[in-house]
Every structure is written in C-alpha cells, then in structure tokens.
C-alpha cells in the first residue's frame, strides 16, 4: 500500500453543489466529486479501465460521505478518520439546509474531508474510498447494501460511543467539555512521555483555535454590520440625489456627484458583505474543522489510554488468578473470585474498548460458573490454569496492541495530522489574504475613477 | 514686528490702570488694527484656530484664532472663548438677517451629549470638536467676502478688543440695532428710519432670537402664497393701489421643500453615523484582540512548528497594522470630516430655514398691515354711511386716494348700507394677528357710533373720521415701505439661497472627496500590508 501511495497520485475535489430531487421527490443537495488519478487500483474500479491516467466525476450526496465515513471508521479503528461536517439536526428542523450559507459551509468541510483522505497513506489506498470515487455503479449498490448494517451500526455506535458522536454532532458546542481527556486529572494517569507531549501540543493548538474561532465569528459579524451601515449611507445619498432632482432644477449637475458617491458606498458595502460571507463560510469553517480534527485525534489517544487501563485490569486479574493458583491448596475456592476487583471498565465507552470489556466479562462469568458448578478441586485447578494461560495470552496480545497503537499515534497519525493541520491553516490564511487583497484592489481602482470625476466638478466650482 | 502676545498684555487696562504710557499703547494698538485691516482686505487671507488654551486658575477654554496671509508674514492672533463666539454670531445674525451666517456648535449639541454619555474623558473630545467646528466657522465666514469689511467682524478679530468684548457689543453698530428685528429694515437693521417702529409686532416672534427661528412651526410658503393671492384679490376688489410684491417666487417655495427633505435625510445620516462609529469602534476592539491572540498563538506553537508560528506572527502583525490604519481613519477622517460636516450641514439647513421663517414673518407683518387697513376702512365706511351722501363730497378734498376711491364707489352704488361690512369682506375677523395699530378703545367707539347713527353735524364723528384718516395715511406709508422692502428682501433671499445651494454642493463635494481619498488611502495601506503577508507565504 505504501508503495502505491508513493508511486501514484489521487487528486479528488468536491465542488458544484446542486439541488436535486430523489424518487420520493424529496429535495437534496448533491456534490460533484472529481478525481484525477493514475492509481491502477482505483482505475480498475472505474469505467475507464483501459487508461493509465483518468479523470472521473461523480455526484454524491451527504449520505454517501457518511457511509464512507462509517466504513472507514469500521475498517480502520486505529486511524484518525477525518470528521464529517455535522448532520446538523437543528438545521433540518428549521428547513435551512438548502441555504447557500449552509451548503457552502458543508461543501468546504467535505472538501477538507476528502483532502485529508487523499493525503493519508492508508486511507487513500482503501478500496472503500476508491469505490466511492469511481464512476461505476458499484458504490451505489454497495452503499445500499451496507445501509442496513450501517444503520444498526450507527445506532450501536450512538449508544456505545455517544461521547464520540456527540462531539462531532454538536459542532457549535465543541467547547471545553470535549477536551475532557486533556484535563489534568486524566492527564496525570497517562504515563507515556511521547503521548503526553502530543496531548500537550494538541491542547495548545486546540485552545488557540477556539479563541480565534470566537474572535473571527465576532469579526465577521462586524463585517456584516459595516456592510449594512454603508448600505444605509448609500440609500440616504441616493435620496439626496432625488431631492435635488425634484426641488432644484437648475442644479442638476449635483445629482451626478451624489450618484457617483452612492455607487462607491454601495460597492464598499458589497465588499464588506463579501468579506463577511468569506470569513463566515470558508475561514471559520476551516478553523472549526481544524479543531474537530484535533478532537478526533484526541479520541484516538483516549482510545489508547482506555486500552491501557484495560490492560492494567487484565494484568491485575492475571495476578489475582496466579495468586489464587499458587495458594490453591490452602484457601477455599469461592473467596478468590469474590475478592476480584469490580470491573472498572463498565462505564468506559468506546468501540474498540468494548471488545476488551466483553472479553473480561466473559472471563469473569466463566470463572463464576466454574466456582458454582464444580465441586472437584482438581477440575477447578485445571480451569484456573487454563484461565491463567488464556489471560497471559490476552495480556500479551493487548500489550502488543497498545504498543502498536502508541507507535501508530506517535509515528504516523500525529505527524500526518500535524502536516495536514499546518497546510490547512496555511492555506486558509492565504485564502483570507487573497480575499482581503481582492477586497481592497477592486475598491482602489474604482475609487480612483470616482475621485477624478468629483475632482473635476470641484475644480469647476472654484 | 511686535509679537501679538505682548500687545495683548499691554492692552489689558485692569492690569496697568492708568499708568501705562499712552503713546506707546496707541501706537501699538493702531499698528495691530492696521495690520488687521490689511489682512482682511487681502485676497490671500487665511484664517484658522491655531490651538486651544485653558486660562490660568479657571476652567475657561480659549480658542486662538490666527489671521494670516499666505503671501506675507503678517499675522494676528486673538483669543476667544465659546460665549464670545456665540454672542459674536448672534449679533452678526441681527446685523445681517438675510445672510446665511455659518453655524457654530450648539451649547449642548447632540454630539456632545452622546460624547458625554459614552466617554468620561469627554472634555478633550469636546474641545477638539469645538476647535474644528470654530475653524470651519471662521473659514466659511471669511469666504462671505463682504463680511470682511464689517467693523463688527474686525472688532472680533482685533486683539485690542480681546479683553473688552463687551464694549464691542455695546458700541455701534450693535447699539444701533432695534429691539425687534421685525421693526427694522430687513436689509439693514441699523437703518434709523423711525417709520419702522410703527410696524405691527407679532407675538410669536421672540426677543430677536433669530438662531431659534427654525423651531417655530409656520405655514409652508406655498400656503402663504395662496393667502397672498387672496389678499391681492381683496386689494383689487377694494381698488387699492396694486402692490409690487404680490407672490413668493416658486424658486423660494421649492427651496423650502428642498430644505425640509435635506433636513430629514441629514438627520437620518446623523443617526446612522452614530451607529457606524459604534460599530467601527467595536471592530477596532475586535482587531486589537485578534492581533494579541495571534501573537500569543504564534508564541505558544513556536517550538512545535516554527514556520507556521512565523506565519501566524506575521498575520498578527498585519492585523495590528491594519488596526492602526482603521483607527486613524476613524478618528482623523471619518469623525472630523464626514460626521462633523454632516452635523454642520444639518445646522446650515436649519439656518436656511431660519431665513425663510424670518421672511414669513415679514410677509405676515405685511398682511397684518392690510388687515388693519381694511379694518379702519370699514370703520370709516360705517361712519360715513351715517352721514348723508352729499356730505361725502367734502371727503373728496382729503388727500387720500383710498378714501377717494371709496367715495367714488359709494356714490356710484348709491348706498353701502345693503352691502356686507367691509370689515368682514376683507377678513378683518382675523384678529389672531396681534396688531398694535387699531386701538381697542377707538374701534369700540367707532362701533358705538355706527350702531347709533349720529346726526350729520355730529362733531364727534368728524373728529373720528379725521383721526382714522390720519391712521390710514400712516398705514399707506408703512405699506409702501414694506412693499418696497419685501421686493428687495425677496430678491436678496432668492440670491442668497442660490449662493447657499452652491455652498452646499461644494461642501458635499468636499465631504465626498475627503471620504473617498481617506478611504482610498486606507485601502492602499491595508492592501500593501496584505500583499506583504502574501509574500511571506512565498518565501
């Protein structure tokens, strides 16, 4: 896979949202996903099998993106899956999902979603993604089929990992609560130095992004206020022109002055409004998305953390079992199990963590069953030995898993995110910069023109 | 050349009593006065409020007016305080009631009120505001060229009068002003013609307070024109001599609607300006906040990512720079040039409305004269009808064309007894016009005698008739005078409004240009900042 990532490119972008209607004539928005690639494993799946470099475009709607997201989440539990823009239930209620603002914000986020996958070594080579990009009908039939399993999946996920999903859904509320994991109490328990460092950095970045987000939200609001102000000015000046026209027939030349100036003000007002739209729809969305990516990465770290706790519990249990085994002839059977520590994981949540919890539960129940059913100490002993063996195996497995996860995070997922975050922030600053340059450039040119017109008139007067 | 400040010191009699050297004093003050004369006559005359000062041991702020010539080094500096500006302007208005004297800030203007409520540090802002306003006042004032030769203006600018401004207010020409401007020649209130004192007073015209006239609600000019039309019909009917002043020119009537529309729009603009300034200040505070946060951000991630950190730092400094540009624009351009000029324009239009209201009062006065004339005429008719027709003949000898007319019409119709009284016909019932001329006692008597017809040789009736004749005579003189005045007043107002329209156009143009130039400057600077930021990406 790595080779493919190095060797071939995939360039995919999302654009051109249009309003469409499905079979039951319910309106929806579809987005154009355009892909350029020379990746053979992707080309294979398209209708242009024979070519070596292709450009395909398909229309996908939000649900398709969500299916892709869920598939990736299922297939790569240990990777940072980019967050999707929120489903925004509230907006569905107000019927605002077709407003330009909403669609543009979503478009920007979807684009970022795709961009992240493109830049990811493993995700970009996943067949689900390739299927999603390809223009064959496979994705449609495939996504229809996974829909059923997905729904149950989603439900399961929502009940189990309500934390995680909520974080993404309540986009506007990504506030401090989300950063639970980064609170000092949890922080202290974390022992891995590298992970500690990473969480530190993430925290800093996240807090700053939140602050910026708030300030820019206020700034964009002010931009819109200024736009309204200048519009009001322009209206009044236009009125002056009308008054002049009706009351002062011998001073018609004045009207032109007023009209020129009103036009200027109008342009100024429009530019402020454009600046508002840009900051609101593009820049702010990018800041919000960046912080959501951090949240997702933090979730991954939290998963690692929980895994470690599970491992500890498992280890403790193993120790207990060994003790029990060692002291077996002396002590009576039942007490050992009764003294087993209550599973601390019960209230822990998280998709993968669940497996371990299940495992521990299973072991607990087998041991309990063993206690009750057997009267024969020999069988008990044999069972205990088997359990210890099983636990040892499990601990080893889990240790490897945790180590692998830590390695993944520190060596791949974090650097990858860091790179992505950097380019994202850079490009949004650059975009803002370009936007501002446009803002001023158009004005300077136009106002030069008006200035010379007014100058001419004032020279006539004096 | 002596420094003007020395002269000011010498000029203070209270400091030196009578012991100063007369010759030196006179020479110095004379040379200052002649310099001032020369300056005011110059075509390159310049004027400005150079600075403000707080008088020692008091809270009084004085504004230093500098009069100078851009071609020579001559200059005069005189200190004036707010109340002196105010009395100066009030008296200028009285001296030249037909001119549009530029506005000065109101004592408690809307703006200063807003400033007071927002800013505890308002005094500095208020002084700055007044300084700019007085500056514009002086510039606008000397732009009205003919005023430069006014002795009153010269006294205001003369350092010799700096500490004795009250003297200037008590000397000619101010001392020659009549108690009420309505009782004077509108084109030259110092005109000593005694006839003016006989003009009717109008109660709602308060104590000469010309600057407040716009607050009075008078009929619009178009209505006045209608009533003037009715008046002239009556005049024709009564066969009085036809007036020269018959109607208000449409130009002036249109101008009134123009003024009212403008006032409404300017008021809106003023309101929006206040809102805009508030928004702008909020924008500034957001930008400060943003710049600070970006700097902080760049510091915090410096170790993690130096390149990104540098970019963010640059971003923050660009925001800071733009903040400075925006701040400069707001306080150096938007508030002083745009906002305050609109406030000034609003006052200018009120001044124009003042002028029109003064004009309306003059017209009202004119109508009252006619109403009085009709009333007296009515009385005369009533008295005369009690005499025999033949007796009327002796009236022919009276030197009154109006009586002669009446007698003629009376004789031709035979009798007036069946006709309605003249009084009613001419709307004499319009008693709201508080006229000072017909004394109540007299009219009561006249009514009395008409209700109880007297004998032909009643001497009382004859005396009354003679008295009324004299009154009528005086009225005709007054009507003549006012007729003449109104014609020239109308001409003058028409001309002055034309000048005013030009002034307003120029003011608007200047405001527009300043706005465009200063925002353009803002754009260019911000643009170069952003471009610099963009360059930072490329390297």
XYZ file of N, CA, C and O in Angstrom, chain B residues 196-305:
440
model
N -40.204 102.450 10.846
C -40.154 101.014 11.138
C -40.719 100.692 12.517
O -41.291 99.644 12.737
N -40.547 101.658 13.435
C -41.025 101.410 14.792
C -42.543 101.302 14.844
O -43.114 100.810 15.809
N -43.198 101.797 13.803
C -44.664 101.765 13.787
C -45.218 100.463 13.220
O -46.419 100.228 13.241
N -44.321 99.611 12.699
C -44.799 98.350 12.118
C -45.426 97.481 13.206
O -45.066 97.585 14.378
N -46.397 96.647 12.813
C -47.030 95.808 13.834
C -46.058 94.766 14.394
O -45.215 94.245 13.676
N -46.218 94.462 15.678
C -45.409 93.398 16.286
C -46.146 92.081 16.105
O -47.368 92.045 15.961
N -45.380 90.992 16.163
C -46.008 89.671 16.151
C -45.510 88.934 17.378
O -44.308 88.816 17.608
N -46.472 88.492 18.171
C -46.096 87.963 19.490
C -45.180 86.748 19.437
O -44.285 86.597 20.253
N -45.440 85.854 18.462
C -44.662 84.606 18.463
C -43.215 84.839 18.039
O -42.387 83.944 18.138
N -42.908 86.006 17.562
C -41.528 86.322 17.191
C -40.803 86.797 18.445
O -40.936 87.931 18.881
N -40.036 85.837 19.045
C -39.454 86.145 20.359
C -38.231 87.017 20.222
O -37.439 86.829 19.327
N -38.055 87.774 21.259
C -36.868 88.602 21.525
C -35.709 88.501 20.543
O -34.594 88.211 20.950
N -36.004 88.627 19.294
C -34.868 88.717 18.385
C -34.025 87.457 18.277
O -32.918 87.505 17.776
N -34.516 86.346 18.809
C -33.664 85.161 18.805
C -33.712 84.477 17.443
O -34.373 83.483 17.231
N -32.953 85.059 16.543
C -33.011 84.586 15.157
C -32.533 83.148 15.001
O -33.006 82.415 14.152
N -31.579 82.724 15.838
C -30.998 81.403 15.623
C -31.961 80.282 16.017
O -31.707 79.123 15.758
N -33.063 80.655 16.663
C -34.017 79.619 17.076
C -35.254 79.591 16.185
O -36.171 78.826 16.431
N -35.244 80.452 15.183
C -36.466 80.603 14.376
C -36.923 79.291 13.743
O -38.105 79.059 13.572
N -35.959 78.431 13.403
C -36.335 77.212 12.685
C -37.217 76.302 13.531
O -37.874 75.415 13.026
N -37.214 76.555 14.851
C -38.016 75.700 15.717
C -39.504 76.036 15.651
O -40.334 75.286 16.124
N -39.813 77.237 15.108
C -41.226 77.645 15.045
C -41.915 76.962 13.884
O -41.342 76.790 12.817
N -43.138 76.567 14.147
C -43.888 75.907 13.095
C -44.758 76.911 12.370
O -45.811 77.293 12.862
N -44.308 77.351 11.239
C -45.116 78.301 10.467
C -45.680 77.586 9.243
O -45.191 76.541 8.849
N -46.703 78.199 8.698
C -47.279 77.651 7.465
C -46.201 77.531 6.401
O -45.326 78.393 6.317
N -46.259 76.473 5.589
C -45.302 76.422 4.483
C -45.524 77.589 3.518
O -46.612 78.159 3.451
N -44.470 77.914 2.809
C -44.529 79.069 1.906
C -45.626 78.937 0.867
O -46.241 79.928 0.490
N -45.898 77.708 0.448
C -46.908 77.551 -0.609
C -48.286 77.986 -0.088
O -49.052 78.626 -0.822
N -48.576 77.702 1.202
C -49.840 78.180 1.777
C -49.859 79.697 1.854
O -50.864 80.340 1.563
N -48.707 80.239 2.252
C -48.626 81.697 2.360
C -48.885 82.342 1.010
O -49.508 83.386 0.907
N -48.400 81.680 -0.005
C -48.602 82.215 -1.344
C -50.090 82.267 -1.682
O -50.577 83.240 -2.264
N -50.802 81.211 -1.281
C -52.252 81.194 -1.529
C -52.927 82.356 -0.824
O -53.791 83.041 -1.403
N -52.531 82.573 0.442
C -53.205 83.657 1.163
C -52.802 85.015 0.600
O -53.590 85.964 0.625
N -51.571 85.092 0.072
C -51.173 86.345 -0.585
C -52.036 86.604 -1.810
O -52.394 87.743 -2.116
N -52.362 85.502 -2.472
C -53.205 85.623 -3.670
C -54.585 86.168 -3.288
O -55.127 87.068 -3.942
N -55.137 85.616 -2.190
C -56.444 86.101 -1.723
C -56.352 87.574 -1.374
O -57.235 88.369 -1.687
N -55.238 87.921 -0.724
C -55.055 89.309 -0.321
C -55.080 90.218 -1.540
O -55.760 91.244 -1.567
N -54.362 89.802 -2.567
C -54.291 90.691 -3.721
C -55.641 90.777 -4.420
O -55.986 91.806 -5.000
N -56.451 89.701 -4.313
C -57.813 89.783 -4.842
C -58.623 90.836 -4.101
O -59.362 91.624 -4.708
N -58.468 90.800 -2.758
C -59.176 91.783 -1.944
C -58.757 93.198 -2.314
O -59.573 94.107 -2.407
N -57.420 93.297 -2.490
C -56.903 94.628 -2.817
C -57.500 95.122 -4.123
O -57.927 96.270 -4.253
N -57.568 94.218 -5.077
C -58.160 94.591 -6.353
C -59.617 94.984 -6.182
O -60.101 95.957 -6.762
N -60.282 94.194 -5.346
C -61.711 94.424 -5.151
C -61.950 95.789 -4.524
O -62.859 96.511 -4.896
N -61.071 96.112 -3.556
C -61.224 97.390 -2.881
C -60.676 98.541 -3.714
O -60.723 99.684 -3.300
N -60.080 98.149 -4.844
C -59.496 99.157 -5.742
C -58.399 99.941 -5.047
O -58.231 101.138 -5.259
N -57.671 99.238 -4.156
C -56.479 99.858 -3.589
C -55.399 99.868 -4.657
O -55.465 99.085 -5.598
N -54.399 100.718 -4.449
C -53.287 100.675 -5.408
C -52.626 99.299 -5.386
O -52.497 98.674 -4.333
N -52.249 98.811 -6.552
C -51.707 97.462 -6.661
C -50.279 97.426 -6.134
O -49.500 98.350 -6.363
N -49.989 96.353 -5.383
C -48.647 96.205 -4.817
C -47.659 95.689 -5.840
O -48.021 94.962 -6.755
N -46.422 96.018 -5.578
C -45.363 95.416 -6.370
C -45.132 93.984 -5.900
O -44.897 93.082 -6.673
N -45.186 93.817 -4.560
C -44.968 92.489 -4.016
C -46.285 91.731 -3.995
O -47.184 92.036 -3.215
N -46.413 90.732 -4.873
C -47.674 90.010 -4.957
C -47.519 88.543 -4.568
O -48.299 88.006 -3.803
N -46.495 87.901 -5.084
C -46.334 86.465 -4.782
C -44.889 86.145 -4.387
O -43.969 86.905 -4.658
N -44.775 84.987 -3.758
C -43.442 84.466 -3.435
C -42.969 83.673 -4.648
O -43.716 82.822 -5.151
N -41.773 83.920 -5.132
C -41.329 83.194 -6.334
C -41.290 81.676 -6.085
O -40.960 81.226 -4.978
N -41.646 80.904 -7.114
C -41.672 79.441 -6.970
C -40.300 78.896 -6.572
O -40.193 77.885 -5.887
N -39.285 79.600 -7.017
C -37.933 79.189 -6.672
C -37.759 79.044 -5.161
O -37.235 78.056 -4.668
N -38.231 80.048 -4.456
C -38.073 80.046 -2.999
C -38.973 78.985 -2.377
O -38.585 78.302 -1.437
N -40.176 78.842 -2.950
C -41.096 77.823 -2.410
C -40.500 76.439 -2.570
O -40.503 75.619 -1.649
N -39.925 76.179 -3.756
C -39.269 74.880 -3.972
C -38.124 74.688 -3.003
O -37.881 73.588 -2.524
N -37.444 75.781 -2.750
C -36.288 75.679 -1.879
C -36.701 75.237 -0.487
O -35.964 74.518 0.183
N -37.886 75.675 -0.079
C -38.326 75.268 1.261
C -38.492 73.743 1.340
O -38.002 73.108 2.278
N -39.145 73.160 0.337
C -39.289 71.690 0.363
C -37.917 71.035 0.290
O -37.669 70.027 0.965
N -37.045 71.617 -0.508
C -35.683 71.091 -0.626
C -35.003 71.071 0.737
O -34.388 70.082 1.147
N -35.147 72.163 1.473
C -34.531 72.249 2.802
C -35.114 71.186 3.724
O -34.378 70.473 4.414
N -36.436 71.059 3.697
C -37.069 70.111 4.617
C -36.645 68.673 4.315
O -36.335 67.906 5.217
N -36.591 68.331 3.011
C -36.136 66.987 2.635
C -34.714 66.754 3.114
O -34.380 65.703 3.669
N -33.883 67.751 2.868
C -32.482 67.611 3.245
C -32.324 67.415 4.742
O -31.512 66.602 5.186
N -33.100 68.177 5.496
C -33.003 68.063 6.955
C -33.343 66.646 7.396
O -32.677 66.073 8.252
N -34.365 66.081 6.760
C -34.777 64.728 7.130
C -33.655 63.735 6.834
O -33.293 62.891 7.667
N -33.094 63.861 5.644
C -32.039 62.929 5.245
C -30.805 63.097 6.135
O -30.201 62.126 6.586
N -30.478 64.362 6.398
C -29.285 64.617 7.225
C -29.478 64.064 8.632
O -28.543 63.569 9.247
N -30.703 64.165 9.096
C -30.984 63.626 10.423
C -30.760 62.109 10.421
O -30.121 61.563 11.328
N -31.263 61.454 9.378
C -31.031 60.011 9.257
C -29.544 59.706 9.212
O -29.064 58.807 9.897
N -28.850 60.465 8.370
C -27.412 60.222 8.233
C -26.714 60.384 9.582
O -25.834 59.606 9.931
N -27.125 61.392 10.305
C -26.524 61.642 11.611
C -26.712 60.427 12.520
O -25.790 59.982 13.194
N -27.923 59.895 12.463
C -28.245 58.723 13.277
C -27.375 57.532 12.849
O -26.772 56.859 13.685
N -27.299 57.301 11.532
C -26.514 56.176 11.035
C -25.041 56.357 11.374
O -24.333 55.397 11.670
N -24.583 57.604 11.306
C -23.188 57.875 11.646
C -22.882 57.423 13.056
O -21.853 56.787 13.297
N -23.772 57.775 13.963
C -23.548 57.400 15.361
C -23.455 55.881 15.471
O -22.554 55.348 16.126
N -24.372 55.187 14.788
C -24.342 53.723 14.810
C -23.069 53.187 14.189
O -22.454 52.246 14.696
N -22.677 53.821 13.101
C -21.489 53.353 12.392
C -20.237 53.529 13.252
O -19.381 52.647 13.312
N -20.157 54.658 13.920
C -18.989 54.912 14.773
C -18.922 53.851 15.865
O -17.855 53.324 16.184
N -20.075 53.515 16.384
C -20.120 52.480 17.419
C -19.626 51.140 16.847
O -18.763 50.474 17.441
N -20.145 50.782 15.694
C -19.713 49.535 15.053
C -18.222 49.542 14.777
O -17.532 48.553 14.974
N -17.772 50.688 14.293
C -16.364 50.797 13.927
C -15.479 50.620 15.152
O -14.450 49.949 15.104
N -15.907 51.220 16.261
C -15.115 51.085 17.480
C -15.082 49.632 17.945
O -14.053 49.148 18.404
N -16.213 48.949 17.798
C -16.245 47.526 18.152
C -15.296 46.737 17.253
O -14.562 45.864 17.720
N -15.323 47.086 15.974
C -14.418 46.419 15.029
C -12.977 46.611 15.485
O -12.175 45.677 15.488
N -12.655 47.838 15.885
C -11.295 48.127 16.333
C -10.934 47.270 17.541
O -9.840 46.697 17.596
N -11.852 47.155 18.486
C -11.520 46.378 19.683
C -11.362 44.904 19.331
O -10.511 44.205 19.895
N -12.154 44.432 18.371
C -12.001 43.038 17.941
C -10.635 42.835 17.294
O -9.955 41.839 17.529
N -10.230 43.830 16.496
C -8.947 43.686 15.812
C -7.783 43.680 16.799
O -6.831 42.916 16.637
N -7.854 44.531 17.815
C -6.806 44.531 18.843
C -6.720 43.150 19.466
O -5.648 42.551 19.587
N -7.876 42.658 19.857
C -7.992 41.355 20.476
C -7.400 40.274 19.576
O -6.620 39.422 20.013
N -7.756 40.341 18.306
C -7.311 39.345 17.338
C -5.796 39.387 17.204
O -5.123 38.350 17.239
N -5.248 40.594 17.055
C -3.796 40.732 16.908
C -3.088 40.122 18.099
O -2.122 39.358 17.941
N -3.585 40.446 19.292
C -2.968 39.919 20.509
C -3.030 38.407 20.556
O -2.036 37.731 20.857
N -4.183 37.868 20.220
C -4.352 36.424 20.267
C -3.463 35.707 19.263
O -2.919 34.643 19.558
N -3.335 36.313 18.094
C -2.495 35.675 17.073
C -1.038 35.652 17.534
O -0.331 34.659 17.361
N -0.604 36.740 18.149
C 0.761 36.791 18.658
C 0.983 35.714 19.702
O 1.992 35.016 19.689
N 0.036 35.616 20.592
C 0.096 34.622 21.635
C 0.164 33.218 21.039
O 0.974 32.380 21.435
N -0.681 32.997 20.072
C -0.757 31.724 19.372
C 0.616 31.378 18.803
O 1.141 30.276 18.998
N 1.204 32.348 18.124
C 2.481 32.077 17.463
C 3.553 31.736 18.504
O 4.398 30.879 18.278
N 3.504 32.401 19.656
C 4.481 32.095 20.704
C 4.282 30.684 21.223
O 5.242 29.944 21.422
N 3.029 30.311 21.422
C 2.757 29.008 22.023
C 3.156 27.849 21.134
O 3.521 26.787 21.626
N 3.063 28.032 19.849
C 3.394 26.906 18.975
C 4.780 27.065 18.353
O 5.153 26.310 17.462
N 5.543 28.019 18.872
C 6.835 28.289 18.247
C 7.700 27.034 18.222
O 8.320 26.712 17.204
N 7.733 26.311 19.355
C 8.593 25.121 19.424
C 8.065 24.000 18.538
O 8.832 23.206 18.017
N 6.762 23.920 18.428
C 6.189 22.817 17.664
C 6.421 23.001 16.180
O 6.698 22.067 15.460
N 6.246 24.231 15.758
C 6.216 24.434 14.325
C 6.653 25.860 13.996
O 5.846 26.767 13.927
